[in-house]
Amino acid sequence: MKEIAIYPGTFDPITNGHIDIIERAATIFNKVIIGVAEETYKECLFTLSERVELVKEGTKHIPNVHVEPFSGLAVNYVLEKDSSVMIRGLRAVSDFEYELQIALANRTLSEEVETIFLIPQSKYLYLSSSLVKQIISTGGSIKEYVPRSISDKMAAKFKEKQ
Ligand code: ADP
């Protein structure tokens, strides 16, 4: 079994769905590195350092997880970390086309990197960072969707930005 797996993503912000995937990956691999993307085609609500900090806090209960920012192509980042495994999460059908496209594009970029898809508990199948952002921006409670330990911090950070 490969020792290190990389889970790249935007994590704007991290949700219980991401954490479910990370917990699963951490039982399969010796070490899971979460790469928080510096550049992203999406407009982020949280800054890179805020996203990294929230991922760190939300995953501190998992000992073999390391969190850091990364920039550039995710496949190059995987190789730089001496890994050949990229973790991605698959939710409902809507993720499939996009994730398949990205995984095939990544394979074209590097044959060495294999994408492994993990599926969360069914209650997280429709949970997304976008949903959390929508709820937060209308003043609703996000406690069901993100770790309790960071939900207040997330809401406070959002308020600061108003
Ligand atoms: P990206 O911009 O790279 O898609 P995201 O943070 O949106 O970054 O997602 C990172 C990965 O986590 C993607 O593979 C996405 O499908 C997966 N993911 C996001 N939310 C969930 C969830 N609720 N359950 C399982 N996987 C998820």
Tab-separated table of N, CA, C and O and ligand atoms in Angstrom, residues 7-21 35 37 39-42 51 70 74 87-92 95-96 98-99 102 115-121 123-130 145, ligand 1:
chain	number	residue	atom	x	y	z
A	7	TYR	N	-4.775	15.064	-0.736
A	7	TYR	CA	-6.167	15.468	-0.983
A	7	TYR	C	-6.159	16.965	-1.294
A	7	TYR	O	-6.105	17.795	-0.386
A	8	PRO	N	-6.177	17.310	-2.577
A	8	PRO	CA	-6.163	18.730	-2.924
A	8	PRO	C	-7.591	19.276	-3.060
A	8	PRO	O	-8.511	18.537	-3.402
A	9	GLY	N	-7.750	20.549	-2.779
A	9	GLY	CA	-9.072	21.154	-2.941
A	9	GLY	C	-9.050	22.609	-2.552
A	9	GLY	O	-8.032	23.136	-2.092
A	10	THR	N	-10.203	23.241	-2.738
A	10	THR	CA	-10.311	24.661	-2.415
A	10	THR	C	-10.658	24.853	-0.931
A	10	THR	O	-10.189	25.791	-0.294
A	11	PHE	N	-11.511	23.984	-0.414
A	11	PHE	CA	-11.914	24.018	0.994
A	11	PHE	C	-12.354	25.426	1.426
A	11	PHE	O	-11.817	26.000	2.362
A	12	ASP	N	-13.352	25.946	0.715
A	12	ASP	CA	-13.825	27.319	0.976
A	12	ASP	C	-15.277	27.329	1.420
A	12	ASP	O	-16.134	27.750	0.648
A	13	PRO	N	-15.589	26.948	2.631
A	13	PRO	CA	-14.715	26.416	3.672
A	13	PRO	C	-14.824	24.884	3.741
A	13	PRO	O	-15.649	24.285	3.051
A	14	ILE	N	-13.992	24.297	4.603
A	14	ILE	CA	-14.069	22.857	4.852
A	14	ILE	C	-15.445	22.532	5.452
A	14	ILE	O	-15.999	23.324	6.217
A	15	THR	N	-16.000	21.385	5.052
A	15	THR	CA	-17.312	20.954	5.576
A	15	THR	C	-17.169	19.553	6.173
A	15	THR	O	-16.134	18.891	5.997
A	16	ASN	N	-18.247	19.087	6.792
A	16	ASN	CA	-18.234	17.723	7.336
A	16	ASN	C	-18.064	16.682	6.224
A	16	ASN	O	-17.590	15.581	6.477
A	17	GLY	N	-18.471	17.027	5.002
A	17	GLY	CA	-18.294	16.107	3.873
A	17	GLY	C	-16.813	15.904	3.568
A	17	GLY	O	-16.335	14.773	3.404
A	18	HIS	N	-16.051	17.011	3.518
A	18	HIS	CA	-14.600	16.908	3.318
A	18	HIS	C	-13.981	16.069	4.443
A	18	HIS	O	-13.130	15.219	4.201
A	19	ILE	N	-14.413	16.352	5.672
A	19	ILE	CA	-13.806	15.669	6.825
A	19	ILE	C	-14.089	14.164	6.778
A	19	ILE	O	-13.219	13.348	7.088
A	20	ASP	N	-15.280	13.820	6.334
A	20	ASP	CA	-15.627	12.398	6.186
A	20	ASP	C	-14.630	11.722	5.223
A	20	ASP	O	-14.102	10.636	5.506
A	21	ILE	N	-14.338	12.399	4.111
A	21	ILE	CA	-13.407	11.845	3.120
A	21	ILE	C	-11.996	11.728	3.730
A	21	ILE	O	-11.297	10.723	3.552
A	35	GLY	N	-3.866	19.493	0.638
A	35	GLY	CA	-3.321	20.648	-0.070
A	35	GLY	C	-4.437	21.650	-0.329
A	35	GLY	O	-5.390	21.365	-1.053
A	37	ALA	N	-5.698	24.773	-2.085
A	37	ALA	CA	-5.276	25.445	-3.323
A	37	ALA	C	-5.187	26.955	-3.169
A	37	ALA	O	-6.125	27.606	-2.695
A	39	GLU	N	-4.404	29.126	-5.852
A	39	GLU	CA	-5.161	29.702	-6.970
A	39	GLU	C	-6.344	28.788	-7.245
A	39	GLU	O	-6.210	27.576	-7.213
A	40	THR	N	-7.459	29.397	-7.511
A	40	THR	CA	-8.624	28.604	-7.876
A	40	THR	C	-9.490	29.409	-8.830
A	40	THR	O	-9.508	30.637	-8.775
A	41	TYR	N	-10.149	28.680	-9.727
A	41	TYR	CA	-11.022	29.363	-10.695
A	41	TYR	C	-12.285	29.886	-10.009
A	41	TYR	O	-13.031	30.663	-10.555
A	42	LYS	N	-12.509	29.406	-8.765
A	42	LYS	CA	-13.696	29.863	-8.046
A	42	LYS	C	-13.333	31.121	-7.258
A	42	LYS	O	-12.194	31.270	-6.823
A	51	ARG	N	-8.566	29.590	5.039
A	51	ARG	CA	-8.969	28.236	4.635
A	51	ARG	C	-8.038	27.190	5.248
A	51	ARG	O	-8.487	26.155	5.744
A	70	PHE	N	-0.946	24.955	-1.284
A	70	PHE	CA	-0.121	24.615	-2.443
A	70	PHE	C	-0.533	25.487	-3.613
A	70	PHE	O	-1.645	26.013	-3.646
A	74	ALA	N	-2.151	20.404	-9.439
A	74	ALA	CA	-2.282	19.427	-8.349
A	74	ALA	C	-1.413	18.186	-8.611
A	74	ALA	O	-0.801	17.658	-7.680
A	87	ILE	N	-6.463	11.990	-3.777
A	87	ILE	CA	-7.804	11.651	-3.270
A	87	ILE	C	-8.792	12.711	-3.744
A	87	ILE	O	-8.501	13.908	-3.700
A	88	ARG	N	-9.958	12.271	-4.176
A	88	ARG	CA	-11.059	13.192	-4.456
A	88	ARG	C	-12.322	12.583	-3.862
A	88	ARG	O	-12.405	11.358	-3.671
A	89	GLY	N	-13.295	13.422	-3.562
A	89	GLY	CA	-14.557	12.928	-3.009
A	89	GLY	C	-15.616	12.908	-4.093
A	89	GLY	O	-15.628	13.783	-4.963
A	90	LEU	N	-16.472	11.922	-4.044
A	90	LEU	CA	-17.571	11.860	-5.019
A	90	LEU	C	-18.891	11.936	-4.279
A	90	LEU	O	-19.154	11.142	-3.371
A	91	ARG	N	-19.700	12.901	-4.682
A	91	ARG	CA	-21.024	13.016	-4.074
A	91	ARG	C	-22.068	12.496	-5.048
A	91	ARG	O	-21.885	11.450	-5.657
A	92	ALA	N	-23.117	13.264	-5.245
A	92	ALA	CA	-24.199	12.822	-6.124
A	92	ALA	C	-23.725	12.858	-7.581
A	92	ALA	O	-22.596	13.246	-7.866
A	95	ASP	N	-21.315	15.496	-9.413
A	95	ASP	CA	-19.850	15.544	-9.306
A	95	ASP	C	-19.174	14.694	-10.369
A	95	ASP	O	-18.037	14.942	-10.736
A	96	PHE	N	-19.884	13.667	-10.823
A	96	PHE	CA	-19.222	12.618	-11.581
A	96	PHE	C	-18.545	13.127	-12.857
A	96	PHE	O	-17.363	12.892	-13.076
A	98	TYR	N	-17.660	16.141	-13.805
A	98	TYR	CA	-16.569	17.077	-13.538
A	98	TYR	C	-15.342	16.333	-13.022
A	98	TYR	O	-14.228	16.514	-13.526
A	99	GLU	N	-15.559	15.477	-12.048
A	99	GLU	CA	-14.432	14.768	-11.433
A	99	GLU	C	-13.755	13.822	-12.443
A	99	GLU	O	-12.541	13.665	-12.445
A	102	ILE	N	-11.593	15.952	-14.746
A	102	ILE	CA	-10.365	16.386	-14.069
A	102	ILE	C	-9.396	15.206	-13.923
A	102	ILE	O	-8.196	15.328	-14.174
A	115	THR	N	-5.851	8.784	-9.418
A	115	THR	CA	-6.888	9.441	-8.609
A	115	THR	C	-7.748	8.370	-7.951
A	115	THR	O	-8.206	7.440	-8.613
A	116	ILE	N	-7.943	8.518	-6.667
A	116	ILE	CA	-8.798	7.573	-5.942
A	116	ILE	C	-10.002	8.338	-5.403
A	116	ILE	O	-9.853	9.376	-4.753
A	117	PHE	N	-11.186	7.833	-5.730
A	117	PHE	CA	-12.416	8.491	-5.282
A	117	PHE	C	-12.966	7.805	-4.042
A	117	PHE	O	-13.081	6.584	-4.012
A	118	LEU	N	-13.304	8.619	-3.066
A	118	LEU	CA	-13.938	8.076	-1.861
A	118	LEU	C	-15.347	8.667	-1.752
A	118	LEU	O	-15.599	9.803	-2.188
A	119	ILE	N	-16.239	7.893	-1.185
A	119	ILE	CA	-17.643	8.310	-1.090
A	119	ILE	C	-17.970	8.563	0.384
A	119	ILE	O	-17.663	7.736	1.240
A	120	PRO	N	-18.607	9.714	0.675
A	120	PRO	CA	-18.916	10.001	2.089
A	120	PRO	C	-20.180	9.270	2.543
A	120	PRO	O	-20.870	8.643	1.735
A	121	GLN	N	-20.487	9.404	3.815
A	121	GLN	CA	-21.776	8.909	4.335
A	121	GLN	C	-22.895	9.573	3.542
A	121	GLN	O	-22.758	10.745	3.150
A	123	LYS	N	-25.524	11.050	4.304
A	123	LYS	CA	-26.033	12.354	4.774
A	123	LYS	C	-25.198	13.538	4.265
A	123	LYS	O	-25.625	14.676	4.334
A	124	TYR	N	-24.000	13.243	3.758
A	124	TYR	CA	-23.162	14.328	3.233
A	124	TYR	C	-23.187	14.418	1.707
A	124	TYR	O	-22.473	15.226	1.117
A	125	LEU	N	-23.983	13.581	1.079
A	125	LEU	CA	-23.970	13.543	-0.391
A	125	LEU	C	-24.398	14.858	-1.038
A	125	LEU	O	-24.047	15.143	-2.164
A	126	TYR	N	-25.200	15.618	-0.326
A	126	TYR	CA	-25.657	16.889	-0.911
A	126	TYR	C	-25.073	18.098	-0.179
A	126	TYR	O	-25.567	19.200	-0.308
A	127	LEU	N	-24.022	17.852	0.565
A	127	LEU	CA	-23.389	18.949	1.303
A	127	LEU	C	-22.221	19.521	0.487
A	127	LEU	O	-21.388	18.781	-0.019
A	128	SER	N	-22.209	20.840	0.355
A	128	SER	CA	-21.112	21.484	-0.387
A	128	SER	C	-20.682	22.756	0.336
A	128	SER	O	-21.444	23.321	1.134
A	129	SER	N	-19.483	23.227	-0.005
A	129	SER	CA	-19.004	24.495	0.551
A	129	SER	C	-19.942	25.622	0.110
A	129	SER	O	-20.194	26.567	0.869
A	130	SER	N	-20.460	25.525	-1.101
A	130	SER	CA	-21.369	26.577	-1.611
A	130	SER	C	-22.618	26.678	-0.740
A	130	SER	O	-23.086	27.783	-0.445
A	145	TYR	N	-23.362	21.407	9.432
A	145	TYR	CA	-22.615	21.175	8.200
A	145	TYR	C	-21.104	21.240	8.320
A	145	TYR	O	-20.384	20.794	7.441
B	1	ADP	P1	-12.228	21.826	-5.725
B	1	ADP	O1	-12.284	23.272	-6.068
B	1	ADP	O2	-10.872	21.198	-5.957
B	1	ADP	O3	-13.346	21.001	-6.306
B	1	ADP	P2	-13.542	21.497	-3.149
B	1	ADP	O4	-13.086	21.939	-1.797
B	1	ADP	O5	-14.838	22.038	-3.643
B	1	ADP	O6	-12.342	21.807	-4.117
B	1	ADP	O7	-13.655	19.917	-3.183
B	1	ADP	C1	-12.525	19.092	-2.983
B	1	ADP	C2	-12.954	17.651	-3.154
B	1	ADP	O8	-13.838	17.304	-2.099
B	1	ADP	C3	-13.717	17.366	-4.460
B	1	ADP	O9	-13.327	16.094	-4.938
B	1	ADP	C4	-15.155	17.358	-4.022
B	1	ADP	O10	-15.946	16.527	-4.856
B	1	ADP	C5	-15.017	16.746	-2.626
B	1	ADP	N1	-16.141	17.107	-1.771
B	1	ADP	C6	-16.650	18.313	-1.501
B	1	ADP	N2	-17.715	18.232	-0.674
B	1	ADP	C7	-17.889	16.904	-0.429
B	1	ADP	C8	-18.848	16.141	0.322
B	1	ADP	N3	-19.867	16.705	0.950
B	1	ADP	N4	-18.695	14.813	0.347
B	1	ADP	C9	-17.685	14.215	-0.327
B	1	ADP	N5	-16.765	14.855	-1.070
B	1	ADP	C10	-16.863	16.184	-1.118
